[in-house]
């Protein structure tokens, strides 16, 4: 990352080669639209190229995975917001209806049935932790950095989420 911060194009290409497939898989778990995933991936790496000098590494033991995922997940949320702003509601939609969050829509596409229903019934703070750790495969430390929570809080919420899921599915 230090070389990327200095403008080393080969280091950037190597970073891309190593992390783009990983990020693509995680983005596809949250979004089924390949065009949005490709756009978000490109925006992520443009942001990484521009901001590599700000990466300290201390948040995730010097690793860049949590930092990259934070950038990518924020770009994905931005893409969902842009798409929602440009969507034209049908004429029959005169009555406002509360819509599910973009992450919930993406999650329903990835996890369905009884499991998806149980996951949707979780409290949002528990669902966030479970999504980051189970669906995205992040460690406790990476989840902590991504969500801006202490590691102990992440562990507690993960345990509570697993207990709630077990109860909901039995």
Protein backbone atom coordinates (compact mmCIF):
# COMPACT_ATOMS: atom_id res chain seq x y z
CA UNK A 1 0.00 0.00 0.00
CA UNK A 2 2.95 2.31 0.68
CA UNK A 3 4.13 1.84 -2.90
CA UNK A 4 0.64 2.58 -4.23
CA UNK A 5 0.62 5.75 -2.12
CA UNK A 6 3.87 6.78 -3.84
CA UNK A 7 2.23 6.34 -7.25
CA UNK A 8 3.75 2.96 -8.15
CA UNK A 9 1.52 1.67 -10.93
CA UNK A 10 2.90 -1.88 -10.76
CA UNK A 11 2.09 -2.08 -7.04
CA UNK A 12 -1.41 -0.84 -7.79
CA UNK A 13 -1.84 -3.44 -10.52
CA UNK A 14 -0.71 -6.16 -8.10
CA UNK A 15 -3.13 -4.89 -5.44
CA UNK A 16 -5.92 -4.98 -8.02
CA UNK A 17 -4.97 -8.47 -9.21
CA UNK A 18 -5.00 -9.81 -5.66
CA UNK A 19 -8.09 -8.07 -4.29
CA UNK A 20 -10.50 -7.43 -7.19
CA UNK A 21 -11.82 -11.03 -7.32
CA UNK A 22 -12.35 -11.03 -3.55
CA UNK A 23 -14.18 -7.69 -3.64
CA UNK A 24 -16.27 -8.75 -6.63
CA UNK A 25 -17.53 -11.84 -4.80
CA UNK A 26 -18.49 -9.82 -1.73
CA UNK A 27 -20.19 -7.13 -3.80
CA UNK A 28 -22.16 -9.75 -5.73
CA UNK A 29 -23.43 -11.15 -2.43
CA UNK A 30 -25.08 -7.79 -1.85
CA UNK A 31 -26.02 -6.85 -5.41
CA UNK A 32 -27.20 -9.06 -8.26
CA UNK A 33 -26.70 -6.37 -10.95
CA UNK A 34 -23.35 -7.07 -12.65
CA UNK A 35 -23.17 -3.54 -14.09
CA UNK A 36 -23.51 -1.95 -10.65
CA UNK A 37 -20.90 -4.35 -9.24
CA UNK A 38 -18.48 -3.46 -12.06
CA UNK A 39 -19.07 0.28 -11.56
CA UNK A 40 -18.62 0.02 -7.80
CA UNK A 41 -15.42 -2.01 -8.23
CA UNK A 42 -14.01 0.62 -10.58
CA UNK A 43 -15.02 3.48 -8.26
CA UNK A 44 -13.44 1.63 -5.35
CA UNK A 45 -10.07 1.28 -7.02
CA UNK A 46 -10.10 4.88 -8.25
CA UNK A 47 -10.69 5.90 -4.63
CA UNK A 48 -7.90 3.58 -3.45
CA UNK A 49 -5.47 5.07 -6.00
CA UNK A 50 -6.33 8.58 -4.85
CA UNK A 51 -6.40 7.89 -1.10
CA UNK A 52 -3.70 5.23 -0.64
CA UNK A 53 -1.60 7.76 1.25
CA UNK A 54 -4.24 7.99 3.97
CA UNK A 55 -4.18 4.24 4.70
CA UNK A 56 -2.54 3.65 8.07
CA UNK A 57 -3.12 -0.06 8.41
CA UNK A 58 -3.52 0.16 12.15
CA UNK A 59 -7.24 -0.59 12.02
CA UNK A 60 -6.80 -4.15 10.75
CA UNK A 61 -3.25 -5.17 11.76
CA UNK A 62 -1.70 -3.57 8.71
CA UNK A 63 -3.95 -5.42 6.27
CA UNK A 64 -5.85 -3.57 3.64
CA UNK A 65 -8.87 -5.91 3.33
CA UNK A 66 -11.04 -4.07 5.83
CA UNK A 67 -10.11 -0.70 4.39
CA UNK A 68 -10.87 -1.85 0.82
CA UNK A 69 -14.19 -3.39 1.87
CA UNK A 70 -15.18 -0.21 3.71
CA UNK A 71 -14.61 1.83 0.56
CA UNK A 72 -16.41 -0.72 -1.65
CA UNK A 73 -19.43 -1.09 0.65
CA UNK A 74 -19.87 2.68 0.87
CA UNK A 75 -19.65 2.97 -2.92
CA UNK A 76 -22.29 0.22 -3.22
CA UNK A 77 -24.66 2.10 -0.92
CA UNK A 78 -24.06 5.24 -2.99
CA UNK A 79 -24.88 3.29 -6.17
CA UNK A 80 -28.14 2.01 -4.66
CA UNK A 81 -29.05 5.57 -3.66
CA UNK A 82 -28.29 6.90 -7.16
CA UNK A 83 -30.40 4.16 -8.72
CA UNK A 84 -33.27 4.87 -6.33
CA UNK A 85 -33.19 8.61 -7.15
CA UNK A 86 -33.45 7.95 -10.87
CA UNK A 87 -36.16 5.32 -10.62
CA UNK A 88 -39.56 6.49 -11.84
CA UNK A 89 -42.41 5.31 -9.62
CA UNK A 90 -45.41 3.79 -11.39
CA UNK A 91 -48.58 5.95 -11.47
CA UNK A 92 -50.36 3.52 -9.14
CA UNK A 93 -47.87 4.32 -6.39
CA UNK A 94 -49.75 7.37 -5.12
CA UNK A 95 -49.63 6.19 -1.51
CA UNK A 96 -46.16 6.25 0.02
CA UNK A 97 -45.02 2.86 1.23
CA UNK A 98 -41.91 2.31 3.33
CA UNK A 99 -39.34 0.52 1.23
CA UNK A 100 -36.78 -1.91 2.59
CA UNK A 101 -33.18 -0.73 2.81
CA UNK A 102 -30.92 -1.42 -0.15
CA UNK A 103 -28.95 -3.96 1.88
CA UNK A 104 -32.15 -5.83 2.75
CA UNK A 105 -33.12 -6.03 -0.93
CA UNK A 106 -29.66 -7.31 -1.83
CA UNK A 107 -29.73 -9.78 1.05
CA UNK A 108 -33.10 -11.19 -0.04
CA UNK A 109 -31.53 -11.94 -3.43
CA UNK A 110 -28.68 -13.81 -1.77
CA UNK A 111 -30.49 -15.54 1.11
CA UNK A 112 -34.11 -16.55 0.79
CA UNK A 113 -36.74 -18.73 2.35
CA UNK A 114 -36.97 -19.39 6.05
CA UNK A 115 -33.34 -18.38 6.62
CA UNK A 116 -33.84 -15.03 4.89
CA UNK A 117 -36.99 -14.37 6.91
CA UNK A 118 -35.20 -15.13 10.17
CA UNK A 119 -32.33 -12.87 9.16
CA UNK A 120 -34.74 -10.03 8.29
CA UNK A 121 -36.38 -10.30 11.72
CA UNK A 122 -33.06 -9.69 13.49
CA UNK A 123 -32.44 -6.26 15.00
CA UNK A 124 -30.52 -4.13 12.46
CA UNK A 125 -27.38 -3.92 14.61
CA UNK A 126 -27.27 -7.73 14.94
CA UNK A 127 -27.98 -8.26 11.24
CA UNK A 128 -25.10 -5.90 10.28
CA UNK A 129 -22.60 -7.87 12.32
CA UNK A 130 -23.87 -11.22 11.06
CA UNK A 131 -23.75 -10.06 7.43
CA UNK A 132 -20.20 -8.77 7.77
CA UNK A 133 -18.87 -11.84 9.54
CA UNK A 134 -20.83 -14.67 7.91
CA UNK A 135 -21.84 -13.45 4.45
CA UNK A 136 -18.80 -11.26 3.80
CA UNK A 137 -16.33 -13.50 5.64
CA UNK A 138 -14.73 -10.69 7.64
CA UNK A 139 -12.91 -11.31 10.90
CA UNK A 140 -13.97 -9.74 14.20
CA UNK A 141 -11.24 -7.12 13.81
CA UNK A 142 -12.24 -6.30 10.21
CA UNK A 143 -15.93 -6.14 11.18
CA UNK A 144 -15.00 -3.84 14.04
CA UNK A 145 -13.16 -1.51 11.67
CA UNK A 146 -15.92 -1.65 9.05
CA UNK A 147 -18.76 -0.87 11.46
CA UNK A 148 -16.79 1.42 13.76
CA UNK A 149 -17.51 -0.70 16.84
CA UNK A 150 -15.27 -2.07 19.57
CA UNK A 151 -14.26 -5.70 19.02
CA UNK A 152 -16.04 -6.77 22.21
CA UNK A 153 -19.29 -5.27 20.93
CA UNK A 154 -18.88 -7.12 17.63
CA UNK A 155 -18.36 -10.42 19.48
CA UNK A 156 -21.37 -9.83 21.71
CA UNK A 157 -23.63 -8.91 18.81
CA UNK A 158 -22.44 -11.89 16.78
CA UNK A 159 -23.27 -14.23 19.66
CA UNK A 160 -26.69 -12.62 20.19
CA UNK A 161 -27.42 -12.83 16.45
CA UNK A 162 -26.49 -16.51 16.28
CA UNK A 163 -28.67 -17.32 19.30
CA UNK A 164 -31.61 -15.41 17.79
CA UNK A 165 -31.15 -17.17 14.44
CA UNK A 166 -30.99 -20.58 16.13
CA UNK A 167 -34.22 -19.85 18.04
CA UNK A 168 -35.96 -18.53 14.92
CA UNK A 169 -35.07 -21.60 12.88
CA UNK A 170 -36.06 -24.24 15.44
